[in-house]
Short mmCIF file of C-alpha atoms and ligand atoms in Angstrom, two decimals:
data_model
loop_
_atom_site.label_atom_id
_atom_site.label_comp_id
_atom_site.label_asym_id
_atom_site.label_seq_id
_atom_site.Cartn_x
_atom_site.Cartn_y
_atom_site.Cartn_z
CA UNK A 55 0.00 0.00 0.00
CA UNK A 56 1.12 3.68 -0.58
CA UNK A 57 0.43 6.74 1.56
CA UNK A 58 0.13 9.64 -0.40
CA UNK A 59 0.07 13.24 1.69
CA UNK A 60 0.57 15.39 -1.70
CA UNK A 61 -1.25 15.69 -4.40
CA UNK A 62 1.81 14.90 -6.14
CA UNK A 63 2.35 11.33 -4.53
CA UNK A 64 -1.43 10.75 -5.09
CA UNK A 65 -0.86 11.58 -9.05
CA UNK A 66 2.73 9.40 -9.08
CA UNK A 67 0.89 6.03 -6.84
CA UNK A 68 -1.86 6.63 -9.55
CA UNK A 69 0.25 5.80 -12.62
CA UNK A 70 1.23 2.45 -11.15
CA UNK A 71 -2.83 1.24 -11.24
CA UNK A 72 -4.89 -0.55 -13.81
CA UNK A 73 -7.99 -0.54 -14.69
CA UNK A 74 -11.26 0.36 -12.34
CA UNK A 75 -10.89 2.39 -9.18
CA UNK A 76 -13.25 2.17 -6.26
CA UNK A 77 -12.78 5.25 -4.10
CA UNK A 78 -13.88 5.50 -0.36
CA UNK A 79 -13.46 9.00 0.98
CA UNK A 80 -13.49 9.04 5.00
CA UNK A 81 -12.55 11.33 7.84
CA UNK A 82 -10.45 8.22 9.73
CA UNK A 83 -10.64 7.02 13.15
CA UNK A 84 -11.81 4.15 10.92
CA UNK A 85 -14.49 1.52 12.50
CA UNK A 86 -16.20 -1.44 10.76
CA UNK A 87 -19.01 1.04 8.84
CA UNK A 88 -15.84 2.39 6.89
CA UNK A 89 -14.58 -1.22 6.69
CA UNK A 90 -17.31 -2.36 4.98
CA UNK A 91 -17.31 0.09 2.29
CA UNK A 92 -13.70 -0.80 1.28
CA UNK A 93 -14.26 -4.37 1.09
CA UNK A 94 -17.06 -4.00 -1.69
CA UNK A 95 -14.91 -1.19 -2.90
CA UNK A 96 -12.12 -4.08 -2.91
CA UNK A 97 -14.62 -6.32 -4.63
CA UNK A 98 -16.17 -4.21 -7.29
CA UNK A 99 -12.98 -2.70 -8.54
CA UNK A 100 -9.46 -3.47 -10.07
CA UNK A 101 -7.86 -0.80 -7.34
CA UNK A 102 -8.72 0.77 -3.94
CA UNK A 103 -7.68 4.12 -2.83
CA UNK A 104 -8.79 5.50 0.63
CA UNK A 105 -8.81 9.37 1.73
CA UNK A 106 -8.94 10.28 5.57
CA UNK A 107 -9.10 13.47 5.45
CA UNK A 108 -11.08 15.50 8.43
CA UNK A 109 -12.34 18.38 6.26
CA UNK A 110 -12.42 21.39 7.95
CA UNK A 111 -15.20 23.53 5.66
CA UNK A 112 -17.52 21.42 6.63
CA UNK A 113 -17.64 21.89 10.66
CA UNK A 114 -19.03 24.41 11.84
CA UNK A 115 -17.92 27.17 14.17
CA UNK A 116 -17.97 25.49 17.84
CA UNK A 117 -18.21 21.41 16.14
CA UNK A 118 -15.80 19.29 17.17
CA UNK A 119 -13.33 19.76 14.27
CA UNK A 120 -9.99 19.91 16.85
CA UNK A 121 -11.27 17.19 18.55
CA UNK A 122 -12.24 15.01 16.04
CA UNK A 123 -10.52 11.92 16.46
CA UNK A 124 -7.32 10.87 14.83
CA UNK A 125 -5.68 7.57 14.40
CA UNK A 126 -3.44 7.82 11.73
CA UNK A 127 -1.31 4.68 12.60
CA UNK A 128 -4.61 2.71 13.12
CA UNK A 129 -6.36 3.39 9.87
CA UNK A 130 -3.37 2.38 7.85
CA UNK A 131 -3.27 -0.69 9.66
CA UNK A 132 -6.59 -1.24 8.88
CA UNK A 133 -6.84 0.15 5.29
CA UNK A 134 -3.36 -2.10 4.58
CA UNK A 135 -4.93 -5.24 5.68
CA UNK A 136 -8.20 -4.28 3.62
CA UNK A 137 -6.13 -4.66 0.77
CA UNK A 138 -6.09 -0.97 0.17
CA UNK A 139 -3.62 0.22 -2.85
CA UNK A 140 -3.47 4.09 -2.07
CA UNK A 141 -4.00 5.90 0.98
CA UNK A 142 -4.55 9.58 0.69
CA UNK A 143 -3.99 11.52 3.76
CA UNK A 144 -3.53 15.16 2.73
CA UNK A 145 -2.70 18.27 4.76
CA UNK A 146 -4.95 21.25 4.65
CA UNK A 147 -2.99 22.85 2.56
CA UNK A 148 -2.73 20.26 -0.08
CA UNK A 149 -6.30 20.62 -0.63
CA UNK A 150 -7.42 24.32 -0.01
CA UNK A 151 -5.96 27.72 -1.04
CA UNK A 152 -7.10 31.16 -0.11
CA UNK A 153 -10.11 32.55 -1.72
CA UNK A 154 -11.33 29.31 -3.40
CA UNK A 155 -14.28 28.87 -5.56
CA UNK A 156 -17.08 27.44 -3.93
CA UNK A 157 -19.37 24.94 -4.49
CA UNK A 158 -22.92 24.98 -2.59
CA UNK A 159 -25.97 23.12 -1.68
CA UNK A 160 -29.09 23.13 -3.41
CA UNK A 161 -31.03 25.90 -2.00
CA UNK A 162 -33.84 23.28 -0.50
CA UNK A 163 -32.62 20.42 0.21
CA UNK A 164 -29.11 21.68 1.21
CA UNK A 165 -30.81 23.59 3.95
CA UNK A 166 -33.33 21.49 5.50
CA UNK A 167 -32.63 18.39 8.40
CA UNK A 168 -28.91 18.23 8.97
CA UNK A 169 -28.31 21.40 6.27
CA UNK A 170 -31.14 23.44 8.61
CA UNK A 171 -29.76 22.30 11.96
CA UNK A 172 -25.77 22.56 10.06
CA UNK A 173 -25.91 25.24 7.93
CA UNK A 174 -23.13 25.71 5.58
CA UNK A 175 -21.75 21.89 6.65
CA UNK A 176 -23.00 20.48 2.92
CA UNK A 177 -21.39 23.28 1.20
CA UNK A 178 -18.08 22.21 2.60
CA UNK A 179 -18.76 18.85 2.32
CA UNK A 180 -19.83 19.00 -1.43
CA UNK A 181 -16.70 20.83 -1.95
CA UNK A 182 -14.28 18.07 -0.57
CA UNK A 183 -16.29 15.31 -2.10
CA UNK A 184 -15.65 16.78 -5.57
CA UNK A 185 -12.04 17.86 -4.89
CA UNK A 186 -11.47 14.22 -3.78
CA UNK A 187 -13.65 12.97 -6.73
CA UNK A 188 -11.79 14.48 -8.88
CA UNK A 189 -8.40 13.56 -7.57
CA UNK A 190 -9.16 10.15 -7.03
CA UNK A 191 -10.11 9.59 -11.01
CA UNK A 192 -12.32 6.92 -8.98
CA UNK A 193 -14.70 4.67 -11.81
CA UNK A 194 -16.74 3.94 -8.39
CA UNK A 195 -17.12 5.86 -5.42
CA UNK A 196 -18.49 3.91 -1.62
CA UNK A 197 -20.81 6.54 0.39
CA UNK A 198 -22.59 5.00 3.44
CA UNK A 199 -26.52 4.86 3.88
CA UNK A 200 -25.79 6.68 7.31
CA UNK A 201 -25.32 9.95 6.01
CA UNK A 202 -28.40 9.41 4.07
CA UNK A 203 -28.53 13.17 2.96
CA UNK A 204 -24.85 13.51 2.10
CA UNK A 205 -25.31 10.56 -0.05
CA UNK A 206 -28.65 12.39 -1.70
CA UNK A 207 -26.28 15.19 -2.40
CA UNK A 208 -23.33 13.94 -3.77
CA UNK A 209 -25.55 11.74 -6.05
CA UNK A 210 -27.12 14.69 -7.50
CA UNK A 211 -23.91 16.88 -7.39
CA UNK A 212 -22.67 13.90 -9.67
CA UNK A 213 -25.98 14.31 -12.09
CA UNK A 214 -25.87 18.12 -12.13
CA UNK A 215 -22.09 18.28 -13.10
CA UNK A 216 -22.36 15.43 -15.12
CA UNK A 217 -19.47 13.90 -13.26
CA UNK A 218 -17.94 10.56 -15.08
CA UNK A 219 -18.40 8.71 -11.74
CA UNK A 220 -20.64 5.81 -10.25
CA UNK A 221 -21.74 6.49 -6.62
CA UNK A 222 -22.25 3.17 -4.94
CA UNK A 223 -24.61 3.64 -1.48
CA UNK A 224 -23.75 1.40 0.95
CA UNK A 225 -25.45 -0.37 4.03
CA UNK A 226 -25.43 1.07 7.24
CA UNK A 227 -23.44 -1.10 9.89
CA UNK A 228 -24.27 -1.26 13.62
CA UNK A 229 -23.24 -3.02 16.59
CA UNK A 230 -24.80 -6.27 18.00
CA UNK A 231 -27.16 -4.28 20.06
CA UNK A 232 -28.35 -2.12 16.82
CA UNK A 233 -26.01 0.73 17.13
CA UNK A 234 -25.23 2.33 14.38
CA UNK A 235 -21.49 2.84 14.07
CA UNK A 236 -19.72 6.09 13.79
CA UNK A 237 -16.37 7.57 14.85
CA UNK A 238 -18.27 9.63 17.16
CA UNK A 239 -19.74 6.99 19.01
CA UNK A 240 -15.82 7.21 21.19
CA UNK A 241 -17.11 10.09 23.38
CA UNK A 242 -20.48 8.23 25.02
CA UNK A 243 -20.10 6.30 28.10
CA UNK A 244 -21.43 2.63 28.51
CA UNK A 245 -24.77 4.84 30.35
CA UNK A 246 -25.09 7.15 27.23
CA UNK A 247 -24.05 4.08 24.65
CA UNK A 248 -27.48 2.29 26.39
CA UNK A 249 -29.51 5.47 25.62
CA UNK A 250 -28.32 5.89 22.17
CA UNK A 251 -30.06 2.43 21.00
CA UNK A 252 -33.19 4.72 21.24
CA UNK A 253 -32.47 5.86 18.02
CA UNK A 254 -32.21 2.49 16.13
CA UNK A 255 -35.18 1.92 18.45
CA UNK A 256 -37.23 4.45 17.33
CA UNK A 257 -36.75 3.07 13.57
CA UNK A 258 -37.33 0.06 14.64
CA UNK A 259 -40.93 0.70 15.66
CA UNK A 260 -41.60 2.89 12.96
CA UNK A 261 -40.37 -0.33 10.55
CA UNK A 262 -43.10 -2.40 12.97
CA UNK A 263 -46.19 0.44 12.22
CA UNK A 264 -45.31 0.97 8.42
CA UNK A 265 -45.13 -3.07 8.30
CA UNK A 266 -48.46 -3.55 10.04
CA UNK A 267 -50.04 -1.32 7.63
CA UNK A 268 -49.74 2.45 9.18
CA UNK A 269 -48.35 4.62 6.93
CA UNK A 270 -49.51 8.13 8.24
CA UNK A 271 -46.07 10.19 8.68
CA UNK A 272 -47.44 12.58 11.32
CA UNK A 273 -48.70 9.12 13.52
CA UNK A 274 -45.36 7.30 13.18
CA UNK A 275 -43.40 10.14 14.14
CA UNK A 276 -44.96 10.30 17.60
CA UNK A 277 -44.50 7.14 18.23
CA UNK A 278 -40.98 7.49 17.73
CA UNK A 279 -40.71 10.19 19.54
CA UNK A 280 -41.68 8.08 22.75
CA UNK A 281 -38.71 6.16 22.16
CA UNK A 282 -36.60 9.06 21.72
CA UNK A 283 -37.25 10.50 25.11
CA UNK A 284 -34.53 8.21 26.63
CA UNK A 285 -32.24 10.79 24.65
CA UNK A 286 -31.31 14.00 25.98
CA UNK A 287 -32.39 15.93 23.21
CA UNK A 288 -34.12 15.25 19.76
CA UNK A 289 -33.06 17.25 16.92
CA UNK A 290 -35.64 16.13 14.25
CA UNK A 291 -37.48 12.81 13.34
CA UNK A 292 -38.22 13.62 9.51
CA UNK A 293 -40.02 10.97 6.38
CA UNK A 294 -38.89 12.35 3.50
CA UNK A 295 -38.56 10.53 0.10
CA UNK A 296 -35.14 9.22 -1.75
CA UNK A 297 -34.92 12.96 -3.20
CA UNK A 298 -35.82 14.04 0.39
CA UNK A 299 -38.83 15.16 -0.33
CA UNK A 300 -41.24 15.01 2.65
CA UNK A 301 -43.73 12.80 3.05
CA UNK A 302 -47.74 12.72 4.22
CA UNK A 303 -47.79 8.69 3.70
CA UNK A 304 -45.12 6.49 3.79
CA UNK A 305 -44.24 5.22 0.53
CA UNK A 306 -42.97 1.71 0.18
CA UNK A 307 -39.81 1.43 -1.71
CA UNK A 308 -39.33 5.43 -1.74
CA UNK A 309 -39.31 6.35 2.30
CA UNK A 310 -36.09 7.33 4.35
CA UNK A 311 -37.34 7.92 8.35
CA UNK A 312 -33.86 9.40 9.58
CA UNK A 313 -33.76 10.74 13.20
CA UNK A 314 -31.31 13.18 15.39
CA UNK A 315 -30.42 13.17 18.85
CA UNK A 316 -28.38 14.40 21.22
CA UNK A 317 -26.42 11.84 23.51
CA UNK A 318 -24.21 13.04 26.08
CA UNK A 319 -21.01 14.84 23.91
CA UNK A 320 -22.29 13.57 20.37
CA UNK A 321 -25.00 14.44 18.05
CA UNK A 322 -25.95 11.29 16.34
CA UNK A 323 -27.87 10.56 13.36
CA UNK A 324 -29.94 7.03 12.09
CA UNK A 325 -32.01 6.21 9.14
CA UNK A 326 -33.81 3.56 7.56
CA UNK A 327 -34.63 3.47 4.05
CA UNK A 328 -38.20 1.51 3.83
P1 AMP B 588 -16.94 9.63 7.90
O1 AMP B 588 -15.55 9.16 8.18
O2 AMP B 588 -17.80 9.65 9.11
O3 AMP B 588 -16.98 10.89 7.10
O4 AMP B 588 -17.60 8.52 6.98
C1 AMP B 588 -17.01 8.12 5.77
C2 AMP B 588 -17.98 7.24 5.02
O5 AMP B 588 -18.29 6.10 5.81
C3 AMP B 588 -19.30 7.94 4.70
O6 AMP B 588 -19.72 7.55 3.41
C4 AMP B 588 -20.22 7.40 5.76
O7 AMP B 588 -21.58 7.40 5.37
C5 AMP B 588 -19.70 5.98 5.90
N1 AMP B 588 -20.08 5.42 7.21
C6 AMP B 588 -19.85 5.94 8.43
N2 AMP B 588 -20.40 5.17 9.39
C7 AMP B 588 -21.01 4.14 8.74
C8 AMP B 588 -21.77 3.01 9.16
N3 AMP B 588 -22.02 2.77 10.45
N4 AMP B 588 -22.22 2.17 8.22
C9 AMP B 588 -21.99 2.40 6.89
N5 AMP B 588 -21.28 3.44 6.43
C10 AMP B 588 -20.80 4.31 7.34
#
């Protein structure tokens, strides 16, 4: 495996692949939700490259940017037994100069769910995603189901810039218990870890309602929102459709129910597309 930090060691590690690329861009501290994205990247594809890059455009002021975690050593461990061929893990400055031109959300829905509660996180994140895109000349590129929205986005960045690149959504991945996983997850206790399952939980019984015929949006919600009062704080419980488009009735087929909550230090986020 090669580790690239320049742009120019990306380029040079490049020229010694062949044929299809499968691209997983990540911001490390890498768990088994990234894993799983580079083994069907591995799978699917003639080469693998990895990015862990945290991204700093798309935190906001007072997010966790400085201490977002970082394990370097770790998640080239990880990506080199993966079977990883390039690992890109740029500096800042590799990747952004001074009065840059901006990419930015679509004016809806950019700005509603994690864009309304975020604003200005998708315009950063669009912006790395296509720098990375770009640099990673990827044929394929892994986003998880998790970031349900982010994956909306990209998807349609990709069809409004006619970008010559496949994005592959991938399952979500939780723990035994039904946590989903995310690098976050490092700053709950065992008390707040408990708690969290509310979220999974609450998409759980919404699953149960929609399954036993009860497809009013506004009478699932509250039921989920029972769950979530083991939380300390919900942000939103939304039922949009794949374009995010919300919802009256769930539609079979065409539904994301995606939740927010507050758990001790992190802000999660949970979805499941019905
Ligand atoms: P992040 O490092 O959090 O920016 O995530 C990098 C990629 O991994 C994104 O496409 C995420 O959606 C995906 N990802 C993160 N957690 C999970 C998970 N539990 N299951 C599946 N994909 C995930």
């Amino acid at each position: 495996m090669i580790i690239a930090r320049t742009i120019a060691q990306l380029q040079e590690a490049k020229n010694t692949l062949n044929g299809s690329i499968g691209f997983v861009p990540t911001m490390g501290a890498l768990h088994q939700g990234h894993l799983s994205l580079i083994q069907q990247a591995r799978k699917e594809n003639d080469a693998v490259i990895v990015s862990v890059f945290v991204n700093p455009t798309q935190f906001l002021e007072g997010e966790d940017l400085d201490a977002y975690p970082r394990k370097e050593e770790a998640d080239a461990k990880i990506c080199e037994l993966a079977g990883v061929d390039i690992l890109f893990m740029p500096t800042i400055d590799q990747m952004y100069e001074s009065d840059e031109l901006c990419i930015g959300a679509p004016a809806v829905r950019g700005y509603i769910l994690e864009g309304e509660k975020r604003p200005g996180h998708f315009d950063g994140m669009l912006q790395v995603v296509m720098k990375l895109l770009n640099l990673s000349s990827a044929t394929r590129a892994y986003f998880g189901k998790k970031d349900a929205q982010q994956l909306a986005l990209i998807t349609q960045m990709v069809r409004n810039y006619f970008m010559d690149v496949q994005i592959v959504p991938c399952e979500i991945v939780r723990d035994e218990r039904g946590l989903a996983l995310s690098s976050r997850n490092v700053y709950m206790s065992e008390e707040e870890k408990e708690r969290a399952l509310a979220l999974s939980r609450s998409l759980k019984r919404a699953t149960k309602m929609v399954v036993s015929g009860e497809l009013d949006v506004e009478a699932i919600k509250i039921q989920m929102l029972k769950v979530l009062e083991e939380t300390d704080r919900v942000e939103y419980v939304a039922i949009v459709d794949r374009s995010f488009r919300p919802l009256k009735k769930v539609e079979i087929g065409n539904t994301i129910i995606l939740v927010a909550a507050w758990v001790g230090k992190p802000r999660l986020i949970d979805n499941i597309w019905i």
